[in-house]
PDB file of C-alpha atoms in Angstrom:
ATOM      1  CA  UNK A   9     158.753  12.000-114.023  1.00  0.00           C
ATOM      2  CA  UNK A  10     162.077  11.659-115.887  1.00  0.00           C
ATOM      3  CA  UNK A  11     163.581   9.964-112.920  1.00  0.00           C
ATOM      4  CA  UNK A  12     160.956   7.203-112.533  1.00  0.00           C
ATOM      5  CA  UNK A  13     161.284   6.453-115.623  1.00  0.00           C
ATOM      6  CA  UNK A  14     164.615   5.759-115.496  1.00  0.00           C
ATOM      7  CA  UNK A  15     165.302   4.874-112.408  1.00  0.00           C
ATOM      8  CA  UNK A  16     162.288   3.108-111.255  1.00  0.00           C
ATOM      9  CA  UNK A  17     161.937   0.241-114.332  1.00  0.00           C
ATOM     10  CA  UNK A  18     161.486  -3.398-112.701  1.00  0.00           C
ATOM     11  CA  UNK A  19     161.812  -6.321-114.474  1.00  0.00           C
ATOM     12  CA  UNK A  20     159.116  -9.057-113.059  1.00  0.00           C
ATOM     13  CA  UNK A  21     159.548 -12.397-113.601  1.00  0.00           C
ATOM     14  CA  UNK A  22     156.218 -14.587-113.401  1.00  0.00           C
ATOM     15  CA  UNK A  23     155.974 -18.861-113.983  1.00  0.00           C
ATOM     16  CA  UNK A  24     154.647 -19.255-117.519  1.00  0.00           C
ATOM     17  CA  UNK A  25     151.744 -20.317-116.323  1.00  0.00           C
ATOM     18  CA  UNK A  26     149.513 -19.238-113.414  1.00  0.00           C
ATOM     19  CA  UNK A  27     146.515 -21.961-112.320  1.00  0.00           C
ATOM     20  CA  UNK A  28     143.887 -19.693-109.996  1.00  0.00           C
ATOM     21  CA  UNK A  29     144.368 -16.203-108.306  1.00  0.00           C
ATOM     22  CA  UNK A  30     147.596 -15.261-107.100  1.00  0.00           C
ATOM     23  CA  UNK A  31     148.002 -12.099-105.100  1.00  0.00           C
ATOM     24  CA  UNK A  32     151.749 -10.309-105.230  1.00  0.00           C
ATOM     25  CA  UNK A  33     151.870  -6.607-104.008  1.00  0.00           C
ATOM     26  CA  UNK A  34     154.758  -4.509-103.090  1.00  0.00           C
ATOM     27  CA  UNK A  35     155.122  -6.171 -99.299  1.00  0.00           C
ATOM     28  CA  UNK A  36     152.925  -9.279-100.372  1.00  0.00           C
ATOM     29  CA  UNK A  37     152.941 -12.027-102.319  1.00  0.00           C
ATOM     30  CA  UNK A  38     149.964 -15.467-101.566  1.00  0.00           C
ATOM     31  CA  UNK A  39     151.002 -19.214-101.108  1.00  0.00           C
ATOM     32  CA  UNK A  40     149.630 -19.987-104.518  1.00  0.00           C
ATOM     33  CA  UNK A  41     152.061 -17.460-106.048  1.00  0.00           C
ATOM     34  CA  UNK A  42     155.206 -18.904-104.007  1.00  0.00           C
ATOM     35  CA  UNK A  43     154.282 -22.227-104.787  1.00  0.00           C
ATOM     36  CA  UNK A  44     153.636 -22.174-108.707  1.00  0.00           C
ATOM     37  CA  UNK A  45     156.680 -20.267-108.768  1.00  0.00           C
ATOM     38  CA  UNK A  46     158.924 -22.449-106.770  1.00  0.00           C
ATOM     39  CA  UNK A  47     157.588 -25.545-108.359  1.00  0.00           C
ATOM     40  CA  UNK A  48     158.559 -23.946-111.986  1.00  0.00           C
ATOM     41  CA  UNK A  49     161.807 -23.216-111.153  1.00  0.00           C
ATOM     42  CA  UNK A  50     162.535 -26.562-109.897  1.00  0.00           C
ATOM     43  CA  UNK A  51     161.033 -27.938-112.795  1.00  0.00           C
ATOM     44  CA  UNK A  52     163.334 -26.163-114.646  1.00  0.00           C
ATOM     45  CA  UNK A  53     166.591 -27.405-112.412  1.00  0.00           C
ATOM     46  CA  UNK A  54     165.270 -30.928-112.303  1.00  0.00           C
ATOM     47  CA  UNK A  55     163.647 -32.131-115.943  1.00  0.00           C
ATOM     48  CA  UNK A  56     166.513 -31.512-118.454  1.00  0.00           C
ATOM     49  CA  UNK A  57     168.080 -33.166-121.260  1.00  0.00           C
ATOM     50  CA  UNK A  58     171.639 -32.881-122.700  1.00  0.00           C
ATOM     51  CA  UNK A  59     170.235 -30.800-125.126  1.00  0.00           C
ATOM     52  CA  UNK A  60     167.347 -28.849-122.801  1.00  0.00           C
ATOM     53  CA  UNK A  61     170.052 -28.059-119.660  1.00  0.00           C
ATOM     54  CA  UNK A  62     171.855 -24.739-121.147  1.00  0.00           C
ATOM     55  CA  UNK A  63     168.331 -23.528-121.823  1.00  0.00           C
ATOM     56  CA  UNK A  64     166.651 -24.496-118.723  1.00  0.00           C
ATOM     57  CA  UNK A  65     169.459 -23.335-116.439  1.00  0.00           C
ATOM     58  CA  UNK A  66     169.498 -20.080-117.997  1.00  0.00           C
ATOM     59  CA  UNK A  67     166.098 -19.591-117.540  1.00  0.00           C
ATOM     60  CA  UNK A  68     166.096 -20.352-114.018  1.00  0.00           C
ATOM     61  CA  UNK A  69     169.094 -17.923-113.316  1.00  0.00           C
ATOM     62  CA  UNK A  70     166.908 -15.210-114.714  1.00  0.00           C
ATOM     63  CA  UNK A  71     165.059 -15.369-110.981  1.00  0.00           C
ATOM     64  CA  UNK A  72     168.091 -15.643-108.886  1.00  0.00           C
ATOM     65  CA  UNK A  73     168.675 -13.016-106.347  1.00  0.00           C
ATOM     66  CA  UNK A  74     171.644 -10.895-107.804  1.00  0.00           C
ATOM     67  CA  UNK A  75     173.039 -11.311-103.984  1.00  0.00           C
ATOM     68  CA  UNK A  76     172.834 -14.743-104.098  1.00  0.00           C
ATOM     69  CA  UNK A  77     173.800 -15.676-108.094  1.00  0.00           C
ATOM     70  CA  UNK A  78     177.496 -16.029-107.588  1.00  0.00           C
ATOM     71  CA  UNK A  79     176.788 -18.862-105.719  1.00  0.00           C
ATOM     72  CA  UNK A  80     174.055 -20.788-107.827  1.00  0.00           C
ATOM     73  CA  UNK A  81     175.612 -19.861-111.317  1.00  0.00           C
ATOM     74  CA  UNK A  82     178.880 -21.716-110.531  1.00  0.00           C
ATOM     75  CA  UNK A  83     177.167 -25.157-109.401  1.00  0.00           C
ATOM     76  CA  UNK A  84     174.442 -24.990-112.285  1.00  0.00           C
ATOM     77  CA  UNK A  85     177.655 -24.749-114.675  1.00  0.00           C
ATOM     78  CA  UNK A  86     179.191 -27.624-113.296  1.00  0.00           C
ATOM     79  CA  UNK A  87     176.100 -29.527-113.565  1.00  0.00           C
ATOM     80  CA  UNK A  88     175.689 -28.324-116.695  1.00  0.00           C
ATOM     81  CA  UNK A  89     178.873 -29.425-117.896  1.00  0.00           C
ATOM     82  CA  UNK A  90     178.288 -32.851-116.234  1.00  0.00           C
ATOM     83  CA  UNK A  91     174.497 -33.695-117.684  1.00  0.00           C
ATOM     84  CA  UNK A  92     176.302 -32.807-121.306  1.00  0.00           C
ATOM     85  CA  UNK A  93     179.658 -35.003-121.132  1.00  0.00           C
ATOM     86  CA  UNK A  94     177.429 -38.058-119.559  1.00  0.00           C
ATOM     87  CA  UNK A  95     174.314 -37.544-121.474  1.00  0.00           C
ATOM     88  CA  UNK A  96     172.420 -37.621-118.496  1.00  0.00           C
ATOM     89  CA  UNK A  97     168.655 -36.565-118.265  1.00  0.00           C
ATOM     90  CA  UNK A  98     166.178 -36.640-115.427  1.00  0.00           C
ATOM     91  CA  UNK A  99     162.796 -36.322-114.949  1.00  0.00           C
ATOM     92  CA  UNK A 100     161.405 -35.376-111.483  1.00  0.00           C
ATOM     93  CA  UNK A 101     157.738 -36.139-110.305  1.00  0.00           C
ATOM     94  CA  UNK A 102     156.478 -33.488-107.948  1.00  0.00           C
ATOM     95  CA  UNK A 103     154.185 -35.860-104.786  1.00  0.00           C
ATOM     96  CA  UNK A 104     153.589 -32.372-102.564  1.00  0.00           C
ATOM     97  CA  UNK A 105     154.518 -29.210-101.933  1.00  0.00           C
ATOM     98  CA  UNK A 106     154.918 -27.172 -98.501  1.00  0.00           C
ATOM     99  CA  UNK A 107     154.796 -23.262 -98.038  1.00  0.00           C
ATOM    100  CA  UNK A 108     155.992 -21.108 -95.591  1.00  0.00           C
ATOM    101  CA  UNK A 109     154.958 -18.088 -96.440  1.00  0.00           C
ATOM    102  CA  UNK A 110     156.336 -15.758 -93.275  1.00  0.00           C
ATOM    103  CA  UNK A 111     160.157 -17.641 -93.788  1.00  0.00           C
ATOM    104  CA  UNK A 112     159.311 -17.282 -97.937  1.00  0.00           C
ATOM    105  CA  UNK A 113     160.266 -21.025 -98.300  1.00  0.00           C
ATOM    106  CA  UNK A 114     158.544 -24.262-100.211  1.00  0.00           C
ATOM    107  CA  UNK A 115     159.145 -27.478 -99.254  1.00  0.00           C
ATOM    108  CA  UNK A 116     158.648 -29.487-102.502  1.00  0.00           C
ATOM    109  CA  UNK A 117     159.410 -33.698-102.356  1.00  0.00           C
ATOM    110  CA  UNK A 118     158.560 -36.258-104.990  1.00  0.00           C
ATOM    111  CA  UNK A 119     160.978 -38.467-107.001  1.00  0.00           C
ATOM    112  CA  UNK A 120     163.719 -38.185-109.406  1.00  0.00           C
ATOM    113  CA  UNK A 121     164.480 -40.728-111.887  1.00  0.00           C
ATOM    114  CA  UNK A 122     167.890 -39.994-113.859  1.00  0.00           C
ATOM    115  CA  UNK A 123     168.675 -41.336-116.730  1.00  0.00           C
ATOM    116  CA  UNK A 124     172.498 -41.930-118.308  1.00  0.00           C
ATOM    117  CA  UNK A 125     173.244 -42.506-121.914  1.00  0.00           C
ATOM    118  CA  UNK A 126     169.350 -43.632-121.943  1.00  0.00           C
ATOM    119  CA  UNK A 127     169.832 -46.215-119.162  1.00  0.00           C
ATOM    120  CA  UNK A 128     167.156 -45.556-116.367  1.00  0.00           C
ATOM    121  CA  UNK A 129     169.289 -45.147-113.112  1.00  0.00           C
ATOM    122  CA  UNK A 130     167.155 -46.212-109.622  1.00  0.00           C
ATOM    123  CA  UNK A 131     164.648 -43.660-109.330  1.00  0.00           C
ATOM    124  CA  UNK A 132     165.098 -42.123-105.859  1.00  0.00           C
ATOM    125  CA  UNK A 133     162.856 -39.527-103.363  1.00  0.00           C
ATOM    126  CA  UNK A 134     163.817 -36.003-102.761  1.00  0.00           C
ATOM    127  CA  UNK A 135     163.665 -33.069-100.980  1.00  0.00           C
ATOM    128  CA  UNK A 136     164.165 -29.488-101.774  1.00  0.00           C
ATOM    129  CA  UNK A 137     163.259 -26.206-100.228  1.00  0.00           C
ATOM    130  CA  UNK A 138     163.890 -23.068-102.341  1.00  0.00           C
ATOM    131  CA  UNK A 139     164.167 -19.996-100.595  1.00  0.00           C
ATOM    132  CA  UNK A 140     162.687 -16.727-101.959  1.00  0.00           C
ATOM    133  CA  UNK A 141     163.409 -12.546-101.620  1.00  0.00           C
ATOM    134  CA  UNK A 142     160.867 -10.260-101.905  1.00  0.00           C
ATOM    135  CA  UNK A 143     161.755  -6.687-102.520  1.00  0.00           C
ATOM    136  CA  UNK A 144     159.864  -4.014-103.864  1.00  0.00           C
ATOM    137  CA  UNK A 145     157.526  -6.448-105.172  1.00  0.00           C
ATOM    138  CA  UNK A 146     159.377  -8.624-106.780  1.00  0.00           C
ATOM    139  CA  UNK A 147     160.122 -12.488-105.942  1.00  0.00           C
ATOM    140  CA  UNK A 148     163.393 -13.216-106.254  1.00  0.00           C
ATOM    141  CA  UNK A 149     165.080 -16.855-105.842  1.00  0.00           C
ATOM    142  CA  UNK A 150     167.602 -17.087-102.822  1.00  0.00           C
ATOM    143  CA  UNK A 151     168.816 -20.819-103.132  1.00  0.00           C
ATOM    144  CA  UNK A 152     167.545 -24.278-104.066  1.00  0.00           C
ATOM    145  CA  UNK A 153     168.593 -26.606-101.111  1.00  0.00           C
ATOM    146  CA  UNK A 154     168.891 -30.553-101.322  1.00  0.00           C
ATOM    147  CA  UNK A 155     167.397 -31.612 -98.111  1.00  0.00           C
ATOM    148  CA  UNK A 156     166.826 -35.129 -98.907  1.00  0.00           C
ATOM    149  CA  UNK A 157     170.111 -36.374 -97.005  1.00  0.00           C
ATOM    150  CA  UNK A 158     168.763 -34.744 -93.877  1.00  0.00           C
ATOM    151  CA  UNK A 159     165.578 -36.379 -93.557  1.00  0.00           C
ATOM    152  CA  UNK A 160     167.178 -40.339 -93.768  1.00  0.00           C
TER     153      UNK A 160
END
């Protein structure tokens, strides 16, 4: 018993809000699940604010794979460090959403309108897929992919 207890505490991460039944299981986890979670963490990437960006980027490493963090981290510091020295904020507007659940990937496209030192910049349509792990019942994020460039 000692060495469940120790050895066996999980951490799960959830979105902060859930809209109808999800499903997540040790070797399981539903489309609705993936895509309220993908969409959240995108969310969290994608609608920041000189001021919001620290925040929202260290929320959203909280779900990153610990294989795959040393990658993210770096380029959401950089941005970081960018959206702060240019007061830049954006805003994106989700239009749909794709799930693959056997490949643990969403598709989610819509448009992103940027803003810079309150100016509106052209608002323009993208892409992402994020890419998921899921060990031991927990839903980990893998990567957050720009595809937009690849569909033109």
């Amino acid at each position: 018993i000692v060495y469940i207890s120790i050895y066996k505490t999980q951490t799960k991460l959830i979105p902060p809000t859930i809209k109808g039944s999800i499903t997540v299981g040790r070797d399981y986890v539903d489309e609705n699940y993936l895509s309220q979670t993908a969409e959240y963490l995108l969310w969290l990437r994608l609608n920041v604010t000189p001021s919001t960006v620290v925040t929202n980027y260290g929320q959203l490493l909280q779900y990153v794979d610990s294989a795959d963090y040393n990658q993210l981290q770096p380029t959401l510091a950089a941005e970081a460090d960018t959206i702060k020295k240019h007061s830049v904020s954006s805003v994106f507007y989700k239009k749909e959403t794709m799930i693959s659940l056997a490949d643990l990937q969403v598709k989610i496209t819509g448009s992103l309108q940027k803003y810079a030192k309150a100016r509106p910049l052209p608002k323009i349509e993208k892409s992402y897929i994020l890419s998921f792990r899921h060990s031991h019942g927990t839903i980990t994020l893998s990567s957050i992919v720009d595809v937009s460039k690849q569909e033109d």
